[in-house]
C-alpha atoms as a printed R data frame, in Angstrom:
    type eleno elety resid chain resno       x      y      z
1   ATOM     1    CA   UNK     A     1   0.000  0.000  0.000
2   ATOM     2    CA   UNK     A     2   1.107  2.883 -1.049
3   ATOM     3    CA   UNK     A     3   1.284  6.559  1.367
4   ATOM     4    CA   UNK     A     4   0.616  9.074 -0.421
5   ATOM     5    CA   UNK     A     5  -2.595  9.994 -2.787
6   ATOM     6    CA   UNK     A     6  -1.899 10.600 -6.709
7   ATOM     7    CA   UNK     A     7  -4.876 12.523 -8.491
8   ATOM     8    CA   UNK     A     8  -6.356  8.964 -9.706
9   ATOM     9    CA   UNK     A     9  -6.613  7.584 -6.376
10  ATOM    10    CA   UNK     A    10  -8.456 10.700 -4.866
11  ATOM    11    CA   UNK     A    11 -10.763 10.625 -8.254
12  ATOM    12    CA   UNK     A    12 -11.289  7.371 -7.325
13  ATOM    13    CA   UNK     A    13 -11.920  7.487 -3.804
14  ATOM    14    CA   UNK     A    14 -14.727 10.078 -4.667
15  ATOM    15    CA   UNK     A    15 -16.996  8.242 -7.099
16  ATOM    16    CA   UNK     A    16 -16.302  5.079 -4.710
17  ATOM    17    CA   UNK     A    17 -17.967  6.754 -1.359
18  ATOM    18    CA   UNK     A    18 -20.518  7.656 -3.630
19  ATOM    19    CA   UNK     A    19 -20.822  4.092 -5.007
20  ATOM    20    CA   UNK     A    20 -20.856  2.124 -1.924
21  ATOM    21    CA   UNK     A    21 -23.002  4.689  0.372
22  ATOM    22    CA   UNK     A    22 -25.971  3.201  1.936
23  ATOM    23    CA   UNK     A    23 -28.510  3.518  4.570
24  ATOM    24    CA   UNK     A    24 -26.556  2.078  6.552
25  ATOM    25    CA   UNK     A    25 -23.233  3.937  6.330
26  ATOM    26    CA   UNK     A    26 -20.671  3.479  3.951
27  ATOM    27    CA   UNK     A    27 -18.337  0.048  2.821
28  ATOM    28    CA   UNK     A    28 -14.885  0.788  3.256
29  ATOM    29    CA   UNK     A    29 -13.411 -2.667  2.413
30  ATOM    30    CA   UNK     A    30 -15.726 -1.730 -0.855
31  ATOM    31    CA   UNK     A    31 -13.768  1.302 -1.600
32  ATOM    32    CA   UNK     A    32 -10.623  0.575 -0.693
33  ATOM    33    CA   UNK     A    33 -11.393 -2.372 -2.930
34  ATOM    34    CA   UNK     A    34 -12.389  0.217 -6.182
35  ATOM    35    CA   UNK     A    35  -9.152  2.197 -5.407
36  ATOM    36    CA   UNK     A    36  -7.081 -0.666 -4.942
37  ATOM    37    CA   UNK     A    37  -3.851  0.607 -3.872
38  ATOM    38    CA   UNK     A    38  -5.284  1.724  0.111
39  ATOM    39    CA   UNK     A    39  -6.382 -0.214  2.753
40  ATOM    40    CA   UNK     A    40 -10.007  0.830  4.184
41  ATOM    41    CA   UNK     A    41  -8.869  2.633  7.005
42  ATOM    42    CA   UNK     A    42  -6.468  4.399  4.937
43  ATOM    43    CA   UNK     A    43  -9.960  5.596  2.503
44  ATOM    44    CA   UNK     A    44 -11.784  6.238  5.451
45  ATOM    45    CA   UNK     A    45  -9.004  8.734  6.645
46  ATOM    46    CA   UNK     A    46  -8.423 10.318  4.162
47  ATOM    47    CA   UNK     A    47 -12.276 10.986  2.953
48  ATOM    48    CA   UNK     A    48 -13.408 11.944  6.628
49  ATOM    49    CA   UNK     A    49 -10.271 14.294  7.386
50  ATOM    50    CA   UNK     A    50  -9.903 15.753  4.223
51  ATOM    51    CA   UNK     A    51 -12.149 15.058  0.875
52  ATOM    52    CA   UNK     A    52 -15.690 15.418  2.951
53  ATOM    53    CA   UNK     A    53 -14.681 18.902  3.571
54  ATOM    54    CA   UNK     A    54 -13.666 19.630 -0.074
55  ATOM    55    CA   UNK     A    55 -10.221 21.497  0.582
56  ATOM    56    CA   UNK     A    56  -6.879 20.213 -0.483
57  ATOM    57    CA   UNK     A    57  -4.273 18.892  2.500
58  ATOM    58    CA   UNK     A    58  -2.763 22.100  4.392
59  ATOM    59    CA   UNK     A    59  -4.363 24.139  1.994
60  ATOM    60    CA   UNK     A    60  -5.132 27.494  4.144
61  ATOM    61    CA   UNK     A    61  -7.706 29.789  4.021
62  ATOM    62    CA   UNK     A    62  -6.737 33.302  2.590
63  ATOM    63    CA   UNK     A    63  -8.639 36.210  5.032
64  ATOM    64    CA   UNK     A    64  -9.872 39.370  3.246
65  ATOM    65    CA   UNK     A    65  -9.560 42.157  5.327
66  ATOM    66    CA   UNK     A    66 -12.971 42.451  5.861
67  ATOM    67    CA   UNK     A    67 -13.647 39.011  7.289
68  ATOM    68    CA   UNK     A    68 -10.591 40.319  9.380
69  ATOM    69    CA   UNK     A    69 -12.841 42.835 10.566
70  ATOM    70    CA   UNK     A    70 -15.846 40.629 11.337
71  ATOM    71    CA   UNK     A    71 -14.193 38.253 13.406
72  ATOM    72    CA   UNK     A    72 -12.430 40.819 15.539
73  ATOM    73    CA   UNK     A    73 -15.713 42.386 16.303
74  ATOM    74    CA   UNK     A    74 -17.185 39.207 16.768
75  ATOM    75    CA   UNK     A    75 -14.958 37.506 18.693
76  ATOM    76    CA   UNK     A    76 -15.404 41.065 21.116
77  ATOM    77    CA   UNK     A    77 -18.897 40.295 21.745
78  ATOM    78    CA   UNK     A    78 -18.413 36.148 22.070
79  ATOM    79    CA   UNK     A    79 -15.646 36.751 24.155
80  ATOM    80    CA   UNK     A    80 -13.787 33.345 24.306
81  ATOM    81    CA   UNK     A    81 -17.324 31.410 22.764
82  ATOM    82    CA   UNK     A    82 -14.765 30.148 19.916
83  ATOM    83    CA   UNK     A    83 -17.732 27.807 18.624
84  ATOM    84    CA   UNK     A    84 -20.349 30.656 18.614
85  ATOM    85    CA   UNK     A    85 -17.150 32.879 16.793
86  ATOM    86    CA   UNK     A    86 -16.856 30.177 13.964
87  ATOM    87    CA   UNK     A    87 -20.243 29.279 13.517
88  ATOM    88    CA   UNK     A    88 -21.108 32.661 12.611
89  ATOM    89    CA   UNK     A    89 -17.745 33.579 10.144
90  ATOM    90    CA   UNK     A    90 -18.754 29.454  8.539
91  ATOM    91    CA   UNK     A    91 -15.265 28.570  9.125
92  ATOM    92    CA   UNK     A    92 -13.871 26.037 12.075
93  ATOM    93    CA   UNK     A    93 -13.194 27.143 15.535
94  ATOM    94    CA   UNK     A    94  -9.287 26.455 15.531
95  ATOM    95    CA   UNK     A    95  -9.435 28.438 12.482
96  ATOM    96    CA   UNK     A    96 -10.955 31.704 13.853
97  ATOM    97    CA   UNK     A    97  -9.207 31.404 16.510
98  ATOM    98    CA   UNK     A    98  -5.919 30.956 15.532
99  ATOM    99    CA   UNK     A    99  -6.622 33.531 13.042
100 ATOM   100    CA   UNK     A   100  -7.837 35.657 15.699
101 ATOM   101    CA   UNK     A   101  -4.377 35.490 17.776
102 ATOM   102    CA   UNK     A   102  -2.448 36.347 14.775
103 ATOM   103    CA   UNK     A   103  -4.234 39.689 14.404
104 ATOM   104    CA   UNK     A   104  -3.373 40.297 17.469
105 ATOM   105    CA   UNK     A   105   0.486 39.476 17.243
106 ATOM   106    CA   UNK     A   106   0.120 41.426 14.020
107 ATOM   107    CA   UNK     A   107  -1.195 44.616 16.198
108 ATOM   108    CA   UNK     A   108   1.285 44.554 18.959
109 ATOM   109    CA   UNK     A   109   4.158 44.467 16.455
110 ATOM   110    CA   UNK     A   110   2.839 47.359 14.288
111 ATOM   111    CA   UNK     A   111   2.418 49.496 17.381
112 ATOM   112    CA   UNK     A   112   4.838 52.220 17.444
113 ATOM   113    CA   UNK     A   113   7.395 51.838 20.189
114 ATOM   114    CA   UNK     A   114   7.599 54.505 23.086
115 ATOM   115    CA   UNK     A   115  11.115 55.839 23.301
116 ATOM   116    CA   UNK     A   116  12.161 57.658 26.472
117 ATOM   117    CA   UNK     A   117  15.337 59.884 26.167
């Protein structure tokens, strides 16, 4: 078995969950049988942590600056409600938060810096 995913095998994968979806759940010894080069826990891995959710692996979000703007004044009037924060923006909660601690590393470092002479 192979590690990593080529195009083929992700192609694959797809039209296979769709395939062998029932009632019931799906049949990963099914798919992993249409792909043929992964085991079934490998297929079910990969589809839950990253195909389900339709973005590529480590593939990060890019912030405008106005969803910049709505988080910060979100997150002001959740407070620390990082669930409440996310559900709102449509993104995950380590997401806006990390996100959210990064604007405010960004802030403290483009504050000017108080000489005294």
């Amino acid at each position: 078995m192979t590690r990593y995913w080529n195009p083929a095998e992700v192609e694959t994968l797809r039209g296979a969950v769709l395939a062998e979806t029932s009632p019931g759940g799906v049949n990963w010894e099914g798919v992993a049988g249409a792909v043929g080069s992964k085991t079934a826990k490998q297929c079910s891995v990969r589809f839950h942590n990253i195909e389900k959710f339709g973005d590529r692996p480590n593939a990060r979000m890019q912030w405008s600056p106005l969803q910049d703007h709505l988080l910060l004044h979100i997150a002001m009037a959740n407070g620390n409600a990082w669930a409440a924060v996310a559900g709102q923006l449509g993104v995950g909660v380590s997401v806006a938060k990390n996100r959210y601690y990064v604007l405010q590393r960004m802030a403290r470092r483009d504050q000017p810096v108080l000489v005294l002479e």
